[in-house]
Short mmCIF file of C-alpha atoms in Angstrom, two decimals:
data_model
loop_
_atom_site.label_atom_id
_atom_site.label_comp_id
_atom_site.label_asym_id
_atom_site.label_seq_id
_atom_site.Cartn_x
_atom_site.Cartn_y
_atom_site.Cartn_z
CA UNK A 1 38.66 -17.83 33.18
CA UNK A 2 36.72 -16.39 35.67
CA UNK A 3 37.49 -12.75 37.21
CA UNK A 4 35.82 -10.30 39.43
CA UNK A 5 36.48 -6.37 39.76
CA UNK A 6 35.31 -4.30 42.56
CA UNK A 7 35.44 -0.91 41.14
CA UNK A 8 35.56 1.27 44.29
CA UNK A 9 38.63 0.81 46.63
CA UNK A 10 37.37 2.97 49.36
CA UNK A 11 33.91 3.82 49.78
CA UNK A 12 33.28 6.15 52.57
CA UNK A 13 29.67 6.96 54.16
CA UNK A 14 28.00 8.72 57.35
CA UNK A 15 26.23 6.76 60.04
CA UNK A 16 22.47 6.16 58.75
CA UNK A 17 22.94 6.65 54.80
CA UNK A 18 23.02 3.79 52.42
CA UNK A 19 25.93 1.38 51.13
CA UNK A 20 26.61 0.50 48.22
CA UNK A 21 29.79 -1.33 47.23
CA UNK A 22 30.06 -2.29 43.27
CA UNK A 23 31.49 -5.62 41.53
CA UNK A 24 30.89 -7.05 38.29
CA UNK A 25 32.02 -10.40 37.32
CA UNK A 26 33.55 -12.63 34.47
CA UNK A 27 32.58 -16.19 34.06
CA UNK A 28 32.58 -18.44 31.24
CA UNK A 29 29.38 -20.91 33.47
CA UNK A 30 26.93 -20.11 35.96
CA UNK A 31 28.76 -19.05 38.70
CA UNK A 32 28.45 -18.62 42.15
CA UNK A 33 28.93 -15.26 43.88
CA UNK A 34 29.36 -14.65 47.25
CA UNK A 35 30.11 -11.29 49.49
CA UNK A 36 32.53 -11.69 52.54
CA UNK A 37 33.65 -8.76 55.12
CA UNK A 38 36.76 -8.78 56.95
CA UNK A 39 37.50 -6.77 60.14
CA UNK A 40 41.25 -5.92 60.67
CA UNK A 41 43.46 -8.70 61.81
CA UNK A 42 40.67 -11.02 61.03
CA UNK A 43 39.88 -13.69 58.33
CA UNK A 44 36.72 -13.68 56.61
CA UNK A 45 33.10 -13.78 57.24
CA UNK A 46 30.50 -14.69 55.14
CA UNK A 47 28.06 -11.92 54.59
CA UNK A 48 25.85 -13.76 51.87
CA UNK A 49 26.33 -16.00 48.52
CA UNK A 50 24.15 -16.24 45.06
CA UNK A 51 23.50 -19.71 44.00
CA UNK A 52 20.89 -19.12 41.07
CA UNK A 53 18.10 -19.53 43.39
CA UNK A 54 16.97 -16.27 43.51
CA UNK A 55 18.49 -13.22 42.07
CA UNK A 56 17.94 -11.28 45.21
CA UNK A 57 19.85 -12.32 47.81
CA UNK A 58 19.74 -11.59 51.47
CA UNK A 59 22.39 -11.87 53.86
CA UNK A 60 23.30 -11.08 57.29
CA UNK A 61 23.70 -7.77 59.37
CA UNK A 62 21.20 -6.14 57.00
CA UNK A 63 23.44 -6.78 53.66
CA UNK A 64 21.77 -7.72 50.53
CA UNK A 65 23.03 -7.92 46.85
CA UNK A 66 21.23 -8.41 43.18
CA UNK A 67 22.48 -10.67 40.70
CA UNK A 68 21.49 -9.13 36.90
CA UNK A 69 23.06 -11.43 34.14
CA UNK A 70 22.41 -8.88 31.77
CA UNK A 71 25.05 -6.28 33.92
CA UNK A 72 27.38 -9.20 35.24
CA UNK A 73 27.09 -7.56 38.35
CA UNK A 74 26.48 -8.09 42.11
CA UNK A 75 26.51 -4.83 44.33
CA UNK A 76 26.32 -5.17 47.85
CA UNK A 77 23.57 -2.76 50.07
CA UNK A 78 22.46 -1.80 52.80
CA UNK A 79 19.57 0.93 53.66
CA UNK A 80 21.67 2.47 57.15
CA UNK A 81 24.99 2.07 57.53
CA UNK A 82 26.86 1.23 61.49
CA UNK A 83 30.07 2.08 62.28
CA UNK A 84 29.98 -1.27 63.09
CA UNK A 85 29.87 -1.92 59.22
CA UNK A 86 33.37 -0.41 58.73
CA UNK A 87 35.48 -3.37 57.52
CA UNK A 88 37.49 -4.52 54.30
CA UNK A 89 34.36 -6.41 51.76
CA UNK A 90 35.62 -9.21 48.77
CA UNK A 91 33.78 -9.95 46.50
CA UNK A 92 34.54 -13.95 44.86
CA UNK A 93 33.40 -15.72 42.28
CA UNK A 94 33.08 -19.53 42.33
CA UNK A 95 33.23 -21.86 39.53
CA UNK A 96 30.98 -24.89 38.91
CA UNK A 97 33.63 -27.73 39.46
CA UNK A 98 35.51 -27.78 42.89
CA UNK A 99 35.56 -24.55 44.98
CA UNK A 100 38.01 -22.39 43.94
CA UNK A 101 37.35 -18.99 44.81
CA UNK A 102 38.97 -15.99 43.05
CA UNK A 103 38.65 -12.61 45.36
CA UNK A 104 38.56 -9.14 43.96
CA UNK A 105 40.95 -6.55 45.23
CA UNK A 106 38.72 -5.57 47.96
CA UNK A 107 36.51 -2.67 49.08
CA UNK A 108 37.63 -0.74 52.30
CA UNK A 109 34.19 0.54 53.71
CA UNK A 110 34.60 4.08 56.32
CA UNK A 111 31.79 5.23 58.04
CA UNK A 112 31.81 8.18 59.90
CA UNK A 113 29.62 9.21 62.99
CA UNK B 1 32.20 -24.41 69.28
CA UNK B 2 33.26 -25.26 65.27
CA UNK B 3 35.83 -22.96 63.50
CA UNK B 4 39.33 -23.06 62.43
CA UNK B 5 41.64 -22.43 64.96
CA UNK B 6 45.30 -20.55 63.07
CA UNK B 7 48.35 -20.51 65.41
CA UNK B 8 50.44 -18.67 66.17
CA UNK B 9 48.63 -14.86 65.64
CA UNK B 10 52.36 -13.10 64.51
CA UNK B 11 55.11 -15.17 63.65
CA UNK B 12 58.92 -13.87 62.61
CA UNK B 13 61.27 -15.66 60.39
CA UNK B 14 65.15 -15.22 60.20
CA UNK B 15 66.61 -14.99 56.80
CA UNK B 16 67.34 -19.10 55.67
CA UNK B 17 64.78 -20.43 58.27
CA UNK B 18 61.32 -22.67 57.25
CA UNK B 19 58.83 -22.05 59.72
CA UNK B 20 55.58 -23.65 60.27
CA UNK B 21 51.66 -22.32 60.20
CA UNK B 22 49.53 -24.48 62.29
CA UNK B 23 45.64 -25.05 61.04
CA UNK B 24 43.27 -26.97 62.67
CA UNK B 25 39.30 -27.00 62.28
CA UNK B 26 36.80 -28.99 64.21
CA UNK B 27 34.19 -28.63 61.88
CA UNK B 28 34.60 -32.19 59.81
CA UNK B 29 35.22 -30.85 56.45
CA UNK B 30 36.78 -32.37 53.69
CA UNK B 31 38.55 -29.44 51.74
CA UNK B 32 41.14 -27.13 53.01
CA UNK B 33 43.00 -24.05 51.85
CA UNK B 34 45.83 -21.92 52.54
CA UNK B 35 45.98 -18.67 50.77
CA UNK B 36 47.80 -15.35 51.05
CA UNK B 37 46.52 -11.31 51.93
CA UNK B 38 49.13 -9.22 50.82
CA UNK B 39 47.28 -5.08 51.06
CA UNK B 40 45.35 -4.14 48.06
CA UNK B 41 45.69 -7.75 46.05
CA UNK B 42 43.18 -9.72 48.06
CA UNK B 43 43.80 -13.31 48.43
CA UNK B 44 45.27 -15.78 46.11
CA UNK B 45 45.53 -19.54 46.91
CA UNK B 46 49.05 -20.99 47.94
CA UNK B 47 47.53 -24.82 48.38
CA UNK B 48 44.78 -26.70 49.06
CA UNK B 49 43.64 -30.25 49.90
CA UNK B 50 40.37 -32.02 49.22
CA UNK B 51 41.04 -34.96 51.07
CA UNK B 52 43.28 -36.57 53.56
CA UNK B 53 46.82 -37.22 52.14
CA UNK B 54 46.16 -35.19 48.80
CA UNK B 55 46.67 -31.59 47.64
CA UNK B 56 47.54 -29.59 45.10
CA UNK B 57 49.33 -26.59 44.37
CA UNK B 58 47.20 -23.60 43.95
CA UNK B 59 48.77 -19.87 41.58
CA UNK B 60 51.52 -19.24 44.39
CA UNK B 61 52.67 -22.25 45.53
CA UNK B 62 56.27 -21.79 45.14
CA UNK B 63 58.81 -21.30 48.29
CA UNK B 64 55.68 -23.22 50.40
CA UNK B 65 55.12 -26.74 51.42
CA UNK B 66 51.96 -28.55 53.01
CA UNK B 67 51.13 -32.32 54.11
CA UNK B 68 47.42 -33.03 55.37
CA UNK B 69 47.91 -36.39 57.24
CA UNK B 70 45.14 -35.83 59.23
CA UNK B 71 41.45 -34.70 58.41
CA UNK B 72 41.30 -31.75 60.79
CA UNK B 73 44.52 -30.62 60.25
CA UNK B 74 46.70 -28.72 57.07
CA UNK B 75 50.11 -27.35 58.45
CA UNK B 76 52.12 -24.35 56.02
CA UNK B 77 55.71 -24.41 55.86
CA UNK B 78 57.04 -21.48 54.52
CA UNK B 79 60.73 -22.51 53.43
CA UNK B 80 63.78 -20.19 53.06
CA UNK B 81 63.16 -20.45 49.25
CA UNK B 82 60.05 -17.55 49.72
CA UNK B 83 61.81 -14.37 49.35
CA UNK B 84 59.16 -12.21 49.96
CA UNK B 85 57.32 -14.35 52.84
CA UNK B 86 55.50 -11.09 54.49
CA UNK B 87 52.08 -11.33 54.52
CA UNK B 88 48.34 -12.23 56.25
CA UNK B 89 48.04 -16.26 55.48
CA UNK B 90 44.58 -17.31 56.51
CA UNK B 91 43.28 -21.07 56.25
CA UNK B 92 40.24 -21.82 55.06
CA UNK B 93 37.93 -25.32 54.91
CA UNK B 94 34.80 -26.51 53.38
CA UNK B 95 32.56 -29.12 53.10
CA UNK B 96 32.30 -30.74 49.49
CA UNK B 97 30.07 -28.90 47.15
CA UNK B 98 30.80 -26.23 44.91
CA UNK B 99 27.74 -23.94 46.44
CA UNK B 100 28.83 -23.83 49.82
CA UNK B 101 31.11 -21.09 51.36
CA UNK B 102 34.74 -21.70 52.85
CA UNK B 103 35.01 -20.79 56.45
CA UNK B 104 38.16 -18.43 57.48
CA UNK B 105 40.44 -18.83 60.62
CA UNK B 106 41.72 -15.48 61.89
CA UNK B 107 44.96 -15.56 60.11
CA UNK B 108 48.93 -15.60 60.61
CA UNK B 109 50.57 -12.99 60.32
CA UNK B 110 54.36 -13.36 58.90
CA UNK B 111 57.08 -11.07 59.44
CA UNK B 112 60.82 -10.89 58.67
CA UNK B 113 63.37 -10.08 61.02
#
């Protein structure tokens, strides 16, 4: 069975400092890993997804995350944060067969001026 | 322009009444998904439908009902048999492939009166 757990549930920065939001993964195959954001009252938007291509992935808005094997893990970045960047971020884990995506809990990202 | 179009916004049930969520998407994919945002839980699939006149249940699909007679188009009934029906419900499609993201409406938001 395939899991994910995003260990922060509220991650709160200033304006101009770096993000990081944490998640480490469980999955019996190769999976597929993707970051989405949601703003309130919204559905989701992909931010960026991990296909094995490359372990460093880069996304949009100035997001990128790592995929290490060895950590099961695939933290989300970003050098300077925006208040713009405030939102709810999932992290999901695909499996190999037909796309069914299992979400984490959720990270609620604050960013103060 | 393409996207997935969720109607309507807030919606309010009576106690013993089945109402309806509308989905439609304009962006010709195959699959489609209904799932369920209840605060700190993420999302968890209610249904979903690969193809036109199939679908399956997904980990919550009790107290819902779906048909998908149409390609662009996956309608929700939540029935009176969903005692807890309060939550975000956001529809989701994607074309086949298990490496390529779902795309997100702007969700439904169910109350009861």
């Amino acid at each position: 069975a395939q899991s994910v757990t995003q260990l922060d549930s509220h991650v709160s920065v200033s304006e101009g400092t770096p993000v990081l939001l944490r998640c480490n993964y469980s999955s019996s195959y190769s999976p597929s890993l993707f970051w989405y954001v949601q703003h309130p009252n919204k559905g989701l938007q992909l931010l960026l997804k991990y296909t094995s291509a490359a372990t460093l992935v880069k996304g949009i808005n100035g997001f990128e995350a790592e995929f290490k094997k060895s950590e099961t893990s695939f933290h989300l970045t970003k050098p300077s944060a925006h208040m713009s960047d405030a939102a709810e971020y999932f992290c999901v884990v695909s499996n190999t067969g037909f796309q069914k995506l299992v979400f984490g809990t959720g990270t609620r990202l604050l960013v103060s001026p | 322009d393409g996207g997935i179009t969720q109607s309507p916004k807030y919606l309010f049930r009576k106690e013993g009444q089945n109402v309806t969520l509308s989905c439609e998407q304009n962006l010709n994919h195959d699959a489609m998904y209904w799932y369920r945002q209840d605060p700190g839980q993420g999302l968890r699939l209610i249904y979903y439908s690969q193809i036109v006149n199939d679908f399956q249940k997904g980990d919550i699909a009790e107290g819902y009902s779906v048909s998908r007679e149409k390609k662009e188009s996956f309608p929700l009934t939540v029935t009176s048999a969903q005692k807890n029906p309060t939550a975000f419900y956001l529809c989701a499609s994607s074309a086949p492939g298990p490496l390529l993201a779902q795309h997100f409406g702007d969700g439904t938001r169910l109350s009861i009166l």
